[in-house]
Short mmCIF file of C-alpha atoms in Angstrom, two decimals:
data_model
loop_
_atom_site.label_atom_id
_atom_site.label_comp_id
_atom_site.label_asym_id
_atom_site.label_seq_id
_atom_site.Cartn_x
_atom_site.Cartn_y
_atom_site.Cartn_z
CA MET A 1 62.07 99.66 112.41
CA LEU A 2 59.34 97.79 111.11
CA ALA A 3 56.96 99.16 108.55
CA ALA A 4 54.08 98.63 110.65
CA GLU A 5 55.74 100.47 113.65
CA ASP A 6 57.00 103.32 111.51
CA TYR A 7 53.38 103.93 110.25
CA ALA A 8 51.76 103.61 113.54
CA ARG A 9 54.14 106.22 114.51
CA ALA A 10 53.23 108.56 111.51
CA GLY A 11 49.49 108.34 112.42
CA LEU A 12 48.68 105.88 109.96
CA GLN A 13 47.47 102.19 110.63
CA GLY A 14 44.62 103.62 112.73
CA SER A 15 41.39 101.52 113.43
CA LEU A 16 37.88 101.99 113.06
CA ASP A 17 36.15 100.33 116.10
CA LEU A 18 34.33 97.51 114.98
CA ASP A 19 33.09 96.72 118.48
CA VAL A 20 30.47 99.46 117.85
CA GLU A 21 27.74 97.59 116.21
CA ALA A 22 26.73 98.79 112.93
CA PRO A 23 24.05 97.91 110.02
CA THR A 24 26.53 95.88 107.58
CA ALA A 25 26.43 94.73 104.17
CA LEU A 26 28.85 92.47 102.18
CA VAL A 27 29.74 93.51 98.50
CA VAL A 28 31.65 90.47 96.54
CA ILE A 29 33.56 92.52 93.87
CA ASP A 30 33.47 91.04 90.21
CA PRO A 31 33.47 87.26 91.19
CA VAL A 32 33.71 86.18 87.54
CA ARG A 33 35.43 83.36 85.67
CA VAL A 34 37.97 85.47 84.27
CA TYR A 35 39.97 84.96 87.21
CA THR A 36 39.53 81.23 87.57
CA ASP A 37 39.44 79.76 84.30
CA PRO A 38 42.97 78.86 83.79
CA GLU A 39 42.68 79.08 79.89
CA CYS A 40 41.50 82.75 80.47
CA PRO A 41 44.79 84.98 80.29
CA LEU A 42 43.77 86.88 83.29
CA TYR A 43 43.61 83.66 85.30
CA ALA A 44 44.61 84.69 88.75
CA GLY A 45 45.25 81.39 90.84
CA VAL A 46 42.95 82.56 93.29
CA GLU A 47 40.96 79.48 94.13
CA ASP A 48 41.79 79.70 98.06
CA ALA A 49 40.12 83.01 98.15
CA VAL A 50 37.14 81.94 96.32
CA GLU A 51 36.48 79.50 98.78
CA VAL A 52 36.55 81.85 101.53
CA MET A 53 34.08 84.15 99.53
CA ARG A 54 31.72 81.24 99.47
CA ALA A 55 31.78 80.97 103.14
CA LEU A 56 31.66 84.36 103.89
CA VAL A 57 28.45 85.03 101.46
CA SER A 58 26.84 82.03 103.50
CA ASP A 59 27.55 83.37 106.67
CA VAL A 60 26.52 86.85 105.82
CA ARG A 61 23.19 85.55 104.25
CA ALA A 62 22.44 83.49 107.47
CA GLY A 63 22.92 86.59 109.56
CA GLY A 64 20.31 88.41 107.27
CA TRP A 65 22.55 91.09 106.07
CA PRO A 66 22.25 92.29 102.67
CA VAL A 67 24.68 90.64 99.86
CA VAL A 68 25.75 92.98 96.84
CA VAL A 69 27.40 91.18 93.93
CA THR A 70 29.12 93.24 91.22
CA ARG A 71 30.34 92.75 87.58
CA LEU A 72 31.77 94.78 84.69
CA GLU A 73 29.89 95.42 81.56
CA HIS A 74 30.09 97.39 78.69
CA HIS A 75 28.41 98.34 75.74
CA PRO A 76 29.77 96.33 72.23
CA SER A 77 30.86 99.67 71.00
CA GLY A 78 33.36 100.23 74.00
CA LEU A 79 31.99 103.71 74.24
CA ASP A 80 30.92 103.45 78.16
CA ALA A 81 34.53 102.10 79.09
CA SER A 82 36.04 105.58 77.88
CA VAL A 83 39.57 105.83 79.04
CA TYR A 84 39.37 102.58 81.17
CA GLY A 85 38.55 100.63 78.18
CA ARG A 86 41.77 102.21 76.46
CA LYS A 87 43.87 101.97 79.39
CA VAL A 88 42.80 98.35 80.05
CA PRO A 89 42.57 96.12 77.12
CA ALA A 90 42.03 93.21 79.48
CA LEU A 91 38.33 94.56 79.85
CA ARG A 92 37.84 92.42 76.87
CA TRP A 93 37.77 89.18 78.67
CA PHE A 94 34.57 90.70 80.89
CA ALA A 95 32.63 91.24 77.79
CA ALA A 96 29.33 89.40 77.33
CA SER A 97 30.85 87.82 74.46
CA SER A 98 33.61 86.40 76.38
CA PRO A 99 33.50 82.75 77.53
CA HIS A 100 34.98 83.92 80.84
CA SER A 101 32.38 86.57 81.90
CA ALA A 102 30.19 84.42 83.83
CA TYR A 103 30.05 84.37 87.65
CA ILE A 104 32.02 81.70 89.45
CA PRO A 105 29.96 78.93 90.56
CA GLY A 106 28.34 79.69 93.95
CA LEU A 107 28.89 83.22 93.86
CA ALA A 108 26.11 84.46 91.48
CA PRO A 109 23.69 86.80 92.96
CA VAL A 110 20.44 84.59 94.14
CA GLY A 111 17.22 86.01 95.43
CA ASP A 112 17.33 89.13 97.31
CA ASP A 113 20.97 89.92 96.40
CA LEU A 114 21.60 93.05 94.77
CA GLU A 115 23.55 93.03 91.62
CA VAL A 116 25.41 95.95 90.78
CA VAL A 117 26.66 96.23 87.04
CA LYS A 118 29.37 98.62 86.95
CA GLN A 119 31.61 100.26 84.08
CA TYR A 120 34.64 101.23 86.31
CA PRO A 121 36.72 99.64 88.80
CA SER A 122 34.88 100.81 92.14
CA ALA A 123 31.42 99.60 92.76
CA LEU A 124 30.51 103.11 94.09
CA VAL A 125 31.50 105.05 91.16
CA HIS A 126 28.74 105.63 88.61
CA THR A 127 26.36 103.26 90.32
CA THR A 128 23.33 103.55 92.38
CA LEU A 129 24.91 101.41 95.17
CA ALA A 130 25.75 104.19 97.68
CA ALA A 131 22.14 105.72 97.42
CA THR A 132 20.78 101.94 98.00
CA LEU A 133 23.01 101.37 100.89
CA THR A 134 21.79 104.37 102.29
CA PHE A 135 18.46 103.86 101.81
CA LEU A 136 18.80 100.38 103.57
CA GLY A 137 20.63 102.26 106.49
CA VAL A 138 23.88 100.43 105.90
CA ARG A 139 26.99 102.04 107.47
CA ARG A 140 29.54 99.28 107.42
CA LEU A 141 30.60 97.50 104.24
CA LEU A 142 32.26 93.97 104.18
CA ILE A 143 34.61 93.72 100.84
CA ALA A 144 35.37 90.27 99.34
CA GLY A 145 36.26 89.67 95.94
CA LEU A 146 38.68 90.38 92.90
CA SER A 147 41.13 91.75 92.54
CA THR A 148 42.86 92.92 95.66
CA SER A 149 44.81 95.88 93.69
CA GLY A 150 42.03 96.82 91.37
CA CYS A 151 38.49 96.71 92.07
CA VAL A 152 38.71 95.74 95.59
CA ARG A 153 41.06 98.60 96.52
CA ALA A 154 38.93 100.99 94.70
CA THR A 155 35.84 100.01 96.22
CA ALA A 156 37.24 100.07 99.70
CA THR A 157 38.79 103.58 99.22
CA ASP A 158 35.59 104.94 97.72
CA ALA A 159 33.68 103.29 100.77
CA LEU A 160 35.74 105.36 103.11
CA GLN A 161 34.91 108.59 100.91
CA TYR A 162 31.23 107.76 100.72
CA GLY A 163 31.03 107.47 104.49
CA PHE A 164 30.76 103.62 104.71
CA GLU A 165 33.15 101.83 107.18
CA PRO A 166 35.21 99.70 104.62
CA VAL A 167 36.40 96.02 106.21
CA VAL A 168 38.31 94.15 103.53
CA VAL A 169 38.35 90.31 104.29
CA ALA A 170 41.80 89.43 103.84
CA ASP A 171 41.83 86.23 102.73
CA ALA A 172 38.27 86.49 100.60
CA VAL A 173 40.13 88.86 98.08
CA GLY A 174 43.10 87.72 95.83
CA ASP A 175 45.36 89.01 93.06
CA ARG A 176 47.66 87.61 90.17
CA LEU A 177 50.88 88.27 92.54
CA ALA A 178 51.13 87.41 96.21
CA ALA A 179 53.32 90.57 96.55
CA THR A 180 50.75 92.77 95.10
CA HIS A 181 47.88 91.47 97.04
CA GLU A 182 49.87 91.83 100.27
CA SER A 183 50.98 95.27 99.50
CA ASN A 184 47.68 96.47 98.71
CA LEU A 185 46.35 94.96 101.72
CA PHE A 186 49.04 96.82 103.62
CA ASP A 187 48.26 100.40 102.05
CA LEU A 188 44.56 99.67 102.77
CA ARG A 189 45.15 98.57 106.58
CA ALA A 190 47.38 101.97 106.68
CA LYS A 191 45.04 104.49 105.46
CA SER A 192 41.43 103.41 104.29
CA ALA A 193 40.17 100.28 105.79
CA GLU A 194 40.09 97.68 108.48
CA VAL A 195 41.50 94.48 107.17
CA LEU A 196 40.47 91.12 108.91
CA THR A 197 40.30 87.45 107.96
CA HIS A 198 37.14 85.77 107.69
CA ALA A 199 38.28 83.46 110.80
CA GLU A 200 38.70 86.94 112.68
CA LEU A 201 35.31 87.98 111.55
CA ARG A 202 33.56 84.83 112.66
CA ALA A 203 35.06 85.06 116.09
CA ARG A 204 33.89 88.56 116.58
CA TRP A 205 30.39 87.23 115.26
CA ASP A 206 30.66 84.51 117.83
CA ARG A 207 31.51 86.65 120.73
CA MET B 1 37.41 130.81 78.41
CA THR B 2 35.77 127.78 77.62
CA ALA B 3 36.03 125.00 75.07
CA SER B 4 33.23 124.70 72.70
CA GLY B 5 31.62 123.02 69.61
CA SER B 6 31.41 119.05 70.53
CA ASP B 7 27.34 118.50 71.01
CA ALA B 8 26.05 115.07 72.19
CA LEU B 9 22.44 114.27 71.91
CA ILE B 10 20.79 112.42 75.09
CA VAL B 11 17.41 111.07 74.47
CA LEU B 12 15.83 110.68 77.76
CA ASP B 13 13.19 107.99 78.72
CA ALA B 14 11.33 107.62 75.52
CA ALA B 15 9.88 104.41 76.78
CA THR B 16 6.29 103.36 75.37
CA PRO B 17 4.85 103.26 79.12
CA LEU B 18 6.15 106.66 80.08
CA LEU B 19 4.92 108.40 77.25
CA GLU B 20 1.41 106.96 77.09
CA ARG B 21 0.94 108.58 80.60
CA LEU B 22 1.57 112.12 79.07
CA GLY B 23 -1.14 111.79 76.70
CA SER B 24 -1.27 112.98 72.94
CA GLY B 25 -0.22 116.14 73.78
CA ALA B 26 3.60 114.87 73.88
CA THR B 27 3.18 113.77 70.35
CA PRO B 28 4.37 116.55 68.47
CA ALA B 29 7.37 117.08 70.82
CA LEU B 30 8.16 113.18 70.45
CA ALA B 31 7.86 113.80 66.56
CA ARG B 32 10.50 116.85 66.80
CA ALA B 33 12.76 114.75 69.05
CA ALA B 34 12.88 112.03 66.41
CA ASP B 35 13.84 114.64 63.68
CA LEU B 36 16.85 115.68 65.98
CA LEU B 37 17.72 112.18 66.55
CA THR B 38 17.91 111.70 62.75
CA ALA B 39 19.66 114.85 62.22
CA ALA B 40 22.29 113.77 64.82
CA ARG B 41 22.76 110.58 63.35
CA ASP B 42 23.46 112.35 59.80
CA ALA B 43 25.72 114.85 61.16
CA GLY B 44 27.93 112.35 63.33
CA THR B 45 26.86 113.83 66.54
CA PRO B 46 27.07 111.27 69.37
CA VAL B 47 23.51 109.75 70.53
CA LEU B 48 23.00 108.33 74.00
CA HIS B 49 19.57 107.11 75.53
CA ALA B 50 18.88 107.23 79.08
CA ARG B 51 16.19 105.08 80.39
CA LEU B 52 14.79 104.73 83.77
CA ARG B 53 15.10 100.80 84.81
CA PHE B 54 14.74 99.35 88.36
CA ARG B 55 15.29 95.92 89.47
CA ALA B 56 12.06 93.74 89.97
CA ASP B 57 11.61 94.69 93.58
CA GLY B 58 12.60 98.25 92.88
CA LEU B 59 15.13 98.25 95.63
CA ASP B 60 17.56 100.03 93.60
CA GLY B 61 14.83 102.87 93.21
CA GLY B 62 15.15 103.87 96.75
CA HIS B 63 13.03 106.99 97.89
CA TYR B 64 12.44 108.02 94.20
CA LEU B 65 10.17 104.72 93.59
CA ARG B 66 8.68 104.96 96.93
CA ARG B 67 7.32 108.47 96.07
CA ASN B 68 6.60 107.82 92.34
CA PRO B 69 5.21 104.31 92.53
CA ASP B 70 3.68 104.56 88.90
CA LEU B 71 7.09 104.19 87.76
CA ARG B 72 7.19 100.44 88.40
CA VAL B 73 6.19 100.15 84.94
CA CYS B 74 9.95 100.46 84.53
CA ALA B 75 10.91 97.86 87.04
CA GLY B 76 11.96 94.23 86.29
CA ALA B 77 12.63 94.23 82.38
CA ASP B 78 13.41 97.02 79.88
CA ALA B 79 10.21 98.91 79.08
CA PRO B 80 9.75 98.80 75.20
CA SER B 81 11.00 101.88 73.17
CA TYR B 82 9.08 104.19 71.67
CA PRO B 83 9.62 103.37 67.98
CA PRO B 84 10.45 106.71 66.54
CA LEU B 85 13.14 107.28 69.36
CA ALA B 86 14.41 103.78 69.74
CA PRO B 87 18.37 103.25 69.86
CA SER B 88 20.40 101.69 67.23
CA ARG B 89 22.54 98.91 67.93
CA GLU B 90 25.63 101.32 68.07
CA GLU B 91 24.22 103.71 70.56
CA VAL B 92 24.71 103.21 74.48
CA VAL B 93 21.67 103.00 76.34
CA VAL B 94 22.39 104.08 80.03
CA PRO B 95 19.99 102.73 82.66
CA HIS B 96 19.09 105.36 85.79
CA ALA B 97 17.07 104.63 88.53
CA TYR B 98 16.75 108.44 89.67
CA PRO B 99 15.53 111.42 87.84
CA SER B 100 18.99 112.43 86.28
CA ALA B 101 20.77 110.54 83.92
CA PHE B 102 23.81 111.39 85.47
CA ALA B 103 23.03 109.98 89.09
CA GLY B 104 24.44 106.69 89.76
CA THR B 105 25.47 106.04 85.99
CA SER B 106 28.63 106.31 84.04
CA ILE B 107 27.41 108.77 81.46
CA ALA B 108 29.66 111.65 82.26
CA PRO B 109 32.83 109.54 81.86
CA THR B 110 31.29 108.15 78.29
CA LEU B 111 30.56 111.80 77.18
CA ARG B 112 34.17 112.90 78.01
CA GLY B 113 35.24 110.06 76.07
CA VAL B 114 33.66 110.99 72.90
CA GLY B 115 34.96 114.45 73.21
CA CYS B 116 31.54 116.17 74.23
CA ASP B 117 31.21 119.52 75.80
CA THR B 118 27.72 120.22 75.32
CA VAL B 119 24.79 117.90 75.98
CA VAL B 120 21.82 118.41 74.08
CA LEU B 121 18.42 117.04 75.66
CA VAL B 122 15.19 115.74 74.16
CA GLY B 123 12.58 113.48 75.55
CA VAL B 124 10.44 113.43 78.70
CA GLY B 125 9.70 114.61 81.14
CA THR B 126 10.49 118.42 81.01
CA THR B 127 9.76 118.87 84.97
CA THR B 128 11.67 115.84 86.14
CA GLY B 129 14.33 113.89 84.04
CA VAL B 130 14.99 116.68 81.88
CA ARG B 131 15.30 119.31 84.52
CA ALA B 132 17.46 117.20 86.79
CA THR B 133 19.54 116.06 83.88
CA ALA B 134 20.16 119.45 82.63
CA ILE B 135 21.22 120.57 86.21
CA ASP B 136 23.52 117.65 86.67
CA ALA B 137 24.88 118.06 83.08
CA MET B 138 26.19 121.67 84.38
CA GLN B 139 27.26 120.33 87.32
CA HIS B 140 29.45 117.92 85.75
CA GLY B 141 31.00 120.72 83.59
CA PHE B 142 29.06 120.24 80.46
CA ASP B 143 27.26 122.97 78.81
CA VAL B 144 23.53 122.35 78.29
CA VAL B 145 20.79 122.84 75.39
CA VAL B 146 17.34 121.94 76.01
CA VAL B 147 15.14 121.52 72.98
CA GLU B 148 11.94 123.34 73.95
CA ASP B 149 10.13 121.66 71.24
CA GLY B 150 11.51 118.36 71.70
CA VAL B 151 10.57 117.75 75.43
CA ALA B 152 7.52 117.38 77.16
CA ASP B 153 5.54 116.69 79.94
CA ALA B 154 2.04 116.03 81.16
CA ALA B 155 0.88 119.54 82.43
CA PRO B 156 1.55 122.10 79.83
CA GLY B 157 1.81 124.70 82.48
CA LEU B 158 4.46 122.84 84.76
CA HIS B 159 6.25 122.04 81.58
CA ARG B 160 6.53 125.84 80.49
CA ALA B 161 7.50 127.01 83.97
CA ALA B 162 10.57 124.26 83.99
CA LEU B 163 11.72 125.54 80.63
CA GLU B 164 11.63 128.93 82.11
CA ASP B 165 13.51 127.90 85.10
CA LEU B 166 16.16 125.89 82.78
CA ALA B 167 16.58 128.97 80.52
CA ALA B 168 16.71 131.39 83.62
CA HIS B 169 19.65 129.44 85.44
CA TYR B 170 21.34 126.53 83.56
CA ALA B 171 20.79 125.95 79.79
CA ASP B 172 20.32 127.32 76.53
CA VAL B 173 16.57 126.37 75.51
CA LEU B 174 16.53 126.40 71.85
CA ASP B 175 14.08 124.74 69.24
CA ALA B 176 15.01 121.56 67.28
CA ASP B 177 15.62 123.84 64.15
CA GLN B 178 18.32 126.05 65.79
CA VAL B 179 19.99 123.02 66.96
CA GLY B 180 19.95 121.20 63.70
CA ALA B 181 21.21 124.19 62.31
CA ARG B 182 24.43 124.01 64.61
CA TRP B 183 25.24 120.31 63.51
CA ILE B 184 24.94 121.56 59.77
CA ARG B 185 27.43 124.48 60.44
CA THR B 186 29.68 122.50 63.02
CA PRO B 187 29.80 118.96 62.73
CA SER B 188 30.95 117.01 65.67
CA PRO B 189 34.53 116.14 65.53
CA ALA B 190 33.83 113.21 67.96
CA ARG B 191 33.37 110.42 65.10
CA SER B 192 36.73 110.89 63.87
CA GLU B 193 38.64 110.61 67.14
CA GLY B 194 38.21 106.88 67.42
CA ALA B 195 36.75 106.76 70.80
CA THR B 196 36.46 102.86 70.91
CA PRO B 197 39.04 100.89 72.82
#
């Protein structure tokens, strides 16, 4: 039996009904050059996903929906990275002193965009984002950015837990390993989020 | 049974534009808070600073800023520190956009990371940020000490009433001398744990 069929029979792979319109925002997770500078050890080869992120941001802005852009930042002492800093030495590449911590061109927050500075993987943990989205009346969260297995997955899971409908844009997220990217999308689709491509979203918006 | 013995000092909202609104009545409390800040640094007690800060359009302040538009003095840029309570370069400053320093911030895991089990609060205002932070600290599993002569608010009657509420339900309300004596008797072990990654 295919895994998808097995999961569906188990009561997983359910769907949120995206035909029901809901106030929506886009969050672009950590679009920083850590992942796109070839000389950075955390380079992930995600140029294709970055192109889709740019197109998606453009669509969402044109639609008048809020755009949220997140980045990681910690105090130079590392105290506010706590256990995360001890577990993930790679956080050093995101530090202000790193040459790779700037936003990827075209994905920096502009104008009314909401920039969320976070210390942990999820954009919704230890930030005011959930409160701000509630204040704005947002109910559905499109999720793009980097990386699929880390901050994207954490944010999508938390979106569900905070009461927002998570929609992960499959080709606007990326990871170092294709297999990791795919397996995380599989898990998200099975248990937490709708997973659609940018083209599939556009087809819905154009209907 | 509860663990005990590792304090961290949190200095709440010691920004000049916020303190100016309280008038000269707050000056003695701010001086006591500064004494305690010095004592914490001398004893190796971890120090964190919490600061109200909103983006320029105030969106991240939500209904709090809508109901308290005077707090826009903290929007768009870091409000200047009150010099006697200014953070050192080594001390983490936690920006917050709601009354509690725990709301929408990573202060709780930072406190756990430095081995803290008790937070000691000084700063302003007793009825707002101090009160909200004390309750949230307790709800996150920390014991709470509010320094009665190291916190202040605009209205003395409301300040005293808030301290009575805090003492009745949420916190030990001690004076700065009592807190300073804690640190002389039981210096924090946090500094020796090497909390930096």
